[in-house]
Coordinates of C-alpha atoms in Angstrom, one line a residue:
M26 CA 67.8 100.4 -4.1
S27 CA 71.2 101.8 -3.2
I28 CA 74.6 100.2 -4.0
D29 CA 78.0 100.2 -2.8
R30 CA 80.2 100.6 -5.8
T31 CA 83.1 99.0 -4.1
D32 CA 81.1 95.9 -2.9
P33 CA 79.4 94.1 -5.8
E34 CA 79.3 90.9 -3.9
G35 CA 77.4 92.4 -1.0
S36 CA 75.1 94.6 -3.3
I37 CA 74.2 91.6 -5.5
A38 CA 73.5 89.4 -2.4
D39 CA 71.3 92.2 -0.9
A40 CA 69.3 92.6 -4.1
A41 CA 68.9 89.1 -4.5
K42 CA 67.5 88.5 -1.2
K43 CA 65.2 91.5 -1.5
C44 CA 63.9 90.6 -5.0
S45 CA 63.9 86.9 -4.9
N46 CA 60.9 85.1 -6.5
W47 CA 62.1 81.7 -5.5
G48 CA 59.0 79.4 -4.7
R49 CA 56.6 81.9 -5.9
W50 CA 55.2 79.6 -8.5
G51 CA 56.2 76.5 -6.8
Q52 CA 59.4 74.4 -6.7
D53 CA 58.9 73.0 -10.4
D54 CA 58.4 76.3 -12.0
V55 CA 60.0 76.7 -15.4
L56 CA 58.4 80.2 -16.5
G57 CA 59.4 82.6 -14.1
T58 CA 57.9 86.0 -14.7
L59 CA 56.0 84.7 -17.6
N60 CA 53.8 83.4 -15.1
F61 CA 52.3 87.0 -14.9
L62 CA 51.4 86.9 -18.6
D63 CA 48.0 85.2 -18.4
E64 CA 44.9 84.8 -20.8
S65 CA 43.5 88.2 -19.8
K66 CA 46.7 90.0 -20.5
R67 CA 46.8 88.3 -24.1
R68 CA 43.2 89.6 -24.7
E69 CA 44.4 93.1 -23.4
G70 CA 47.2 93.0 -25.8
A71 CA 45.0 91.7 -28.7
A72 CA 42.4 94.7 -28.1
L73 CA 45.2 97.0 -28.8
V74 CA 45.2 96.2 -32.6
R75 CA 43.4 99.1 -34.3
R76 CA 45.2 100.2 -37.5
G77 CA 46.6 96.7 -38.3
V78 CA 50.2 98.2 -38.8
S79 CA 53.1 95.6 -37.8
F80 CA 56.6 96.2 -37.1
S81 CA 59.5 93.7 -36.9
L82 CA 61.6 94.4 -33.7
S83 CA 64.6 92.3 -35.1
Q84 CA 67.9 93.1 -36.5
R85 CA 69.1 91.1 -39.5
F86 CA 70.7 87.6 -39.0
D87 CA 73.6 87.8 -41.3
I88 CA 77.6 88.0 -41.4
D89 CA 77.6 91.8 -41.1
G90 CA 76.4 91.7 -37.5
P91 CA 78.0 93.0 -34.2
Q92 CA 79.8 90.1 -32.9
K93 CA 83.6 89.8 -32.6
G94 CA 84.0 86.3 -31.3
W95 CA 83.8 87.0 -27.5
R96 CA 83.3 83.6 -26.0
R97 CA 82.9 82.2 -29.3
R98 CA 80.0 84.5 -30.2
T99 CA 80.2 84.9 -34.1
N100 CA 77.8 86.4 -36.6
P101 CA 75.6 84.0 -38.6
V102 CA 77.1 82.0 -41.3
H103 CA 74.7 81.5 -44.1
T104 CA 75.5 78.7 -46.6
M105 CA 73.5 77.6 -49.7
L106 CA 72.9 73.7 -50.1
D107 CA 71.2 74.0 -53.3
T108 CA 71.0 77.0 -55.7
G109 CA 69.5 78.1 -59.1
T110 CA 72.8 77.3 -60.5
D111 CA 72.4 73.6 -59.5
A112 CA 69.0 73.5 -60.9
A113 CA 69.9 75.0 -64.3
L114 CA 72.8 72.6 -64.7
G115 CA 70.6 69.8 -63.9
N116 CA 72.6 68.6 -61.0
Q117 CA 69.9 68.0 -58.6
G118 CA 68.5 64.8 -60.0
L119 CA 64.9 65.7 -59.8
P120 CA 62.2 64.9 -62.4
H121 CA 60.2 66.9 -65.0
G122 CA 62.3 70.0 -64.8
I123 CA 61.6 70.9 -61.0
G124 CA 64.4 72.6 -59.3
G125 CA 64.9 74.3 -56.0
A126 CA 67.1 76.0 -53.4
D127 CA 68.1 75.1 -49.9
D128 CA 70.1 76.7 -47.2
V129 CA 71.7 76.3 -43.7
I130 CA 72.6 78.7 -41.1
A131 CA 75.2 78.3 -38.3
M132 CA 75.2 80.7 -35.5
P133 CA 75.3 81.2 -31.8
L134 CA 71.6 81.5 -30.5
Q135 CA 72.4 84.9 -29.0
C136 CA 74.3 86.6 -31.9
S137 CA 71.5 89.0 -32.8
T138 CA 68.0 89.8 -31.6
Q139 CA 67.4 87.2 -29.0
W140 CA 65.9 86.2 -25.4
D141 CA 68.1 85.2 -22.6
G142 CA 66.4 82.0 -21.1
L143 CA 66.3 81.2 -17.5
G144 CA 69.3 78.9 -17.6
H145 CA 71.5 81.7 -19.1
I146 CA 72.9 83.1 -15.8
F147 CA 73.8 81.6 -12.4
D148 CA 74.4 83.1 -9.0
H149 CA 76.8 81.3 -7.0
G150 CA 76.0 78.0 -8.5
K151 CA 72.5 78.6 -8.2
A152 CA 70.0 78.7 -11.3
W153 CA 66.5 80.0 -11.3
N154 CA 64.3 79.0 -8.3
G155 CA 67.4 77.9 -6.3
R156 CA 68.3 74.8 -8.2
P157 CA 71.9 73.7 -8.4
A158 CA 73.2 75.0 -11.7
E159 CA 75.1 71.6 -12.5
Q160 CA 71.8 69.8 -12.2
V161 CA 70.0 72.3 -14.6
V162 CA 72.3 73.0 -17.6
T163 CA 74.7 70.3 -18.5
S164 CA 76.5 69.3 -22.0
D165 CA 73.1 68.1 -23.0
G166 CA 71.6 71.5 -22.6
D167 CA 69.1 73.2 -20.1
L168 CA 67.4 69.8 -18.8
V169 CA 65.0 71.9 -16.6
T170 CA 64.2 75.4 -18.0
G171 CA 64.9 75.1 -21.6
I172 CA 63.7 77.8 -23.6
E173 CA 61.2 75.5 -25.4
H174 CA 59.0 75.8 -22.4
M175 CA 58.4 79.5 -23.1
A176 CA 57.7 79.3 -26.9
P177 CA 53.8 79.2 -26.3
H178 CA 53.7 82.1 -23.9
V179 CA 55.3 85.3 -25.2
A180 CA 52.4 87.2 -26.5
G181 CA 50.5 90.0 -24.8
R182 CA 50.5 93.7 -24.0
G183 CA 53.9 95.3 -25.2
V184 CA 54.7 98.8 -23.9
L185 CA 57.5 100.8 -25.4
L186 CA 59.7 103.1 -23.0
D187 CA 61.5 105.3 -25.5
V188 CA 64.1 106.7 -22.7
G189 CA 66.3 107.8 -25.5
R190 CA 63.7 110.2 -26.9
V191 CA 62.5 111.4 -23.4
I192 CA 65.7 111.7 -21.4
G193 CA 68.3 111.7 -24.2
D194 CA 69.8 114.2 -26.7
R195 CA 68.2 115.9 -29.6
E196 CA 69.0 112.9 -31.8
G197 CA 66.9 110.7 -29.4
G198 CA 69.8 108.8 -27.9
L199 CA 71.6 108.3 -24.5
P200 CA 75.4 108.2 -24.1
D201 CA 77.3 105.2 -23.5
G202 CA 77.6 104.6 -19.8
F203 CA 74.3 106.1 -19.0
A204 CA 72.4 104.3 -16.2
I205 CA 68.7 104.2 -16.6
T206 CA 67.1 104.5 -13.1
E207 CA 63.5 103.6 -12.1
E208 CA 63.0 107.5 -12.0
H209 CA 64.0 107.5 -15.8
L210 CA 61.6 104.6 -16.5
T211 CA 58.5 106.1 -14.7
A212 CA 59.1 109.5 -16.0
T213 CA 59.2 108.1 -19.5
A214 CA 55.9 106.2 -19.1
A215 CA 54.4 109.3 -17.7
A216 CA 55.6 111.4 -20.7
H217 CA 54.1 108.6 -23.0
G218 CA 50.9 108.3 -21.1
V219 CA 51.2 104.7 -20.4
T220 CA 51.2 102.5 -17.3
V221 CA 53.5 99.5 -16.7
G222 CA 52.5 96.6 -14.6
R223 CA 51.9 92.9 -14.0
G224 CA 52.3 90.9 -17.2
D225 CA 53.4 93.5 -19.5
L226 CA 56.3 93.0 -22.1
V227 CA 58.5 96.2 -21.8
V228 CA 60.8 97.2 -24.5
V229 CA 63.3 100.0 -23.6
R230 CA 64.8 102.2 -26.4
T231 CA 68.1 103.7 -25.5
G232 CA 69.1 105.0 -29.0
Q233 CA 72.4 103.2 -29.0
L234 CA 71.4 101.0 -32.1
T235 CA 70.4 104.1 -34.0
R236 CA 73.9 105.6 -33.4
V237 CA 75.9 102.5 -34.1
R238 CA 73.9 101.8 -37.3
R239 CA 75.0 105.3 -38.3
D240 CA 78.6 105.3 -37.2
G241 CA 79.6 101.7 -37.3
W242 CA 79.4 98.7 -34.9
G243 CA 82.3 99.9 -32.8
E244 CA 82.2 98.2 -29.5
Y245 CA 78.3 97.6 -29.5
A246 CA 78.9 94.0 -28.7
G247 CA 80.3 94.1 -25.1
G248 CA 81.6 97.7 -25.0
P249 CA 80.2 100.7 -23.1
A250 CA 76.5 101.3 -23.5
P251 CA 73.5 102.9 -21.9
G252 CA 71.3 100.4 -20.1
L253 CA 69.5 99.8 -16.9
S254 CA 70.9 100.6 -13.7
F255 CA 71.6 97.9 -11.2
T256 CA 69.2 100.0 -8.8
T257 CA 66.3 99.0 -11.0
A258 CA 66.4 95.5 -9.5
G259 CA 63.6 96.3 -7.2
W260 CA 61.3 97.9 -9.9
L261 CA 62.0 94.8 -12.2
Q262 CA 60.6 92.6 -9.5
G263 CA 58.1 94.9 -7.9
S264 CA 56.5 95.9 -11.1
E265 CA 55.7 92.2 -12.1
I266 CA 56.4 92.7 -15.7
A267 CA 56.6 89.5 -17.6
A268 CA 59.7 90.4 -19.6
I269 CA 62.0 93.3 -20.8
A270 CA 64.1 94.1 -23.7
T271 CA 66.4 96.8 -25.0
D272 CA 68.2 97.7 -28.1
T273 CA 71.9 97.1 -26.6
W274 CA 74.0 94.1 -26.4
G275 CA 73.7 93.7 -22.8
F276 CA 70.5 95.2 -21.2
E277 CA 72.3 96.7 -18.2
V278 CA 74.3 99.8 -18.2
R279 CA 78.2 99.3 -19.3
P280 CA 80.6 99.9 -17.7
N281 CA 78.7 98.3 -14.9
E282 CA 78.4 100.5 -11.8
F283 CA 80.9 98.7 -9.6
E284 CA 84.5 99.0 -9.5
H285 CA 84.9 95.4 -10.7
A286 CA 81.9 93.5 -11.8
F287 CA 80.4 91.7 -14.9
Q288 CA 76.6 92.1 -15.6
P289 CA 75.6 92.2 -12.0
L290 CA 72.0 93.0 -12.9
H291 CA 71.7 89.8 -14.7
Q292 CA 72.9 87.9 -11.8
V293 CA 69.8 89.2 -9.8
A294 CA 67.2 89.5 -12.7
I295 CA 67.5 86.0 -14.3
P296 CA 68.3 83.4 -11.4
H297 CA 66.4 85.3 -8.6
I298 CA 63.6 87.4 -10.2
G299 CA 63.1 84.8 -12.8
L300 CA 62.9 87.5 -15.7
L301 CA 63.0 87.0 -19.3
I302 CA 65.4 89.5 -20.8
G303 CA 65.8 90.4 -24.5
E304 CA 68.8 92.2 -26.1
M305 CA 69.7 93.8 -29.3
W306 CA 66.2 94.6 -30.4
D307 CA 65.5 97.0 -33.0
L308 CA 63.0 99.3 -31.8
D309 CA 63.5 102.5 -34.2
A310 CA 60.7 102.1 -36.7
L311 CA 58.3 101.3 -33.9
A312 CA 59.5 104.2 -32.0
E313 CA 58.9 106.6 -34.8
D314 CA 55.5 105.4 -35.1
C315 CA 54.6 105.7 -31.5
A316 CA 56.0 109.3 -31.5
A317 CA 53.8 110.0 -34.5
D318 CA 50.6 108.7 -33.1
G319 CA 51.2 109.1 -29.4
V320 CA 50.4 105.4 -28.7
Y321 CA 52.9 103.4 -26.8
D322 CA 51.2 100.1 -26.1
F323 CA 50.5 97.4 -28.6
L324 CA 50.1 93.7 -29.2
L325 CA 53.7 92.1 -28.9
V326 CA 54.3 88.6 -30.2
A327 CA 57.9 87.3 -29.4
A328 CA 57.9 83.6 -29.3
P329 CA 61.3 82.1 -28.9
L330 CA 62.2 79.1 -31.2
P331 CA 61.6 76.0 -29.1
I332 CA 65.0 74.6 -29.3
T333 CA 65.1 71.9 -26.8
G334 CA 67.5 72.8 -24.1
A335 CA 68.5 76.1 -25.1
V336 CA 69.4 78.9 -22.7
G337 CA 68.7 81.5 -25.2
S338 CA 67.0 81.9 -28.5
P339 CA 66.9 84.1 -31.7
V340 CA 63.5 86.0 -32.0
N341 CA 61.8 88.1 -34.5
P342 CA 59.4 90.1 -32.3
I343 CA 56.3 91.5 -34.1
A344 CA 54.6 94.6 -32.6
V345 CA 51.1 95.1 -33.9
K346 CA 49.2 98.5 -33.5

């Protein structure tokens, strides 16, 4: 798929028309590409568990995260409601010496490792499946495609595409602004000896998180980054994958590939393809293991929290090999 860097409107409209899945699963659909992830695909994923080793693909949720307040996105604020001090001082009013601790966390749902739900992005006032955005997401939340609908479904065959290691520098990373094309994805899959297709949960490592973990967050949240090229829209739709996630803040390459645009691939992938997108996943430990044993597919369980009406969700993805 080619793009005119001076014409984001036209390129987005063309890609949206070519890649649309509107109506594919009926007018009432709330799952989008997760429809590709069926029972047989989950059995396929489960059969990949051989060694029994597991990896969390989540960053930590704490005050030292990457967020800087853009669009009111902050890092998590963790507060204790009850502590060991309260118990030792007898302030809890509980009988026979029992005490306890309790806590609360306040955070944007997309401040660390997370899924973008289908109500997260609109195109010219249209949400997934062509619905009017104002009828889908209101001040009461996503009334139609809330992330809670996806909670039972996100478990199946995971595939790591370590583009940073295959295409990148000696340290296994891509530079900021590097646009990952379909050719890069297919070359990486070939190098790993894996196929990618219908119902797969694909995780793409760029190596950016590795770098900022070493050098400091810098502009990780919203700044320049390696990521998927807008030209991969056709591959994202045609491959019939169920979901895709990266180790970057915004999934697609930044700066975006047009003279003036903001997240144009999101504008096609979510409302038109119906694609579940994950961001800020920590793929380093999994990537090291895959490089060591040469096995790049595994069982991946990555259920969003069933937060009613949410347009995104924190997640602790677990890869099991």
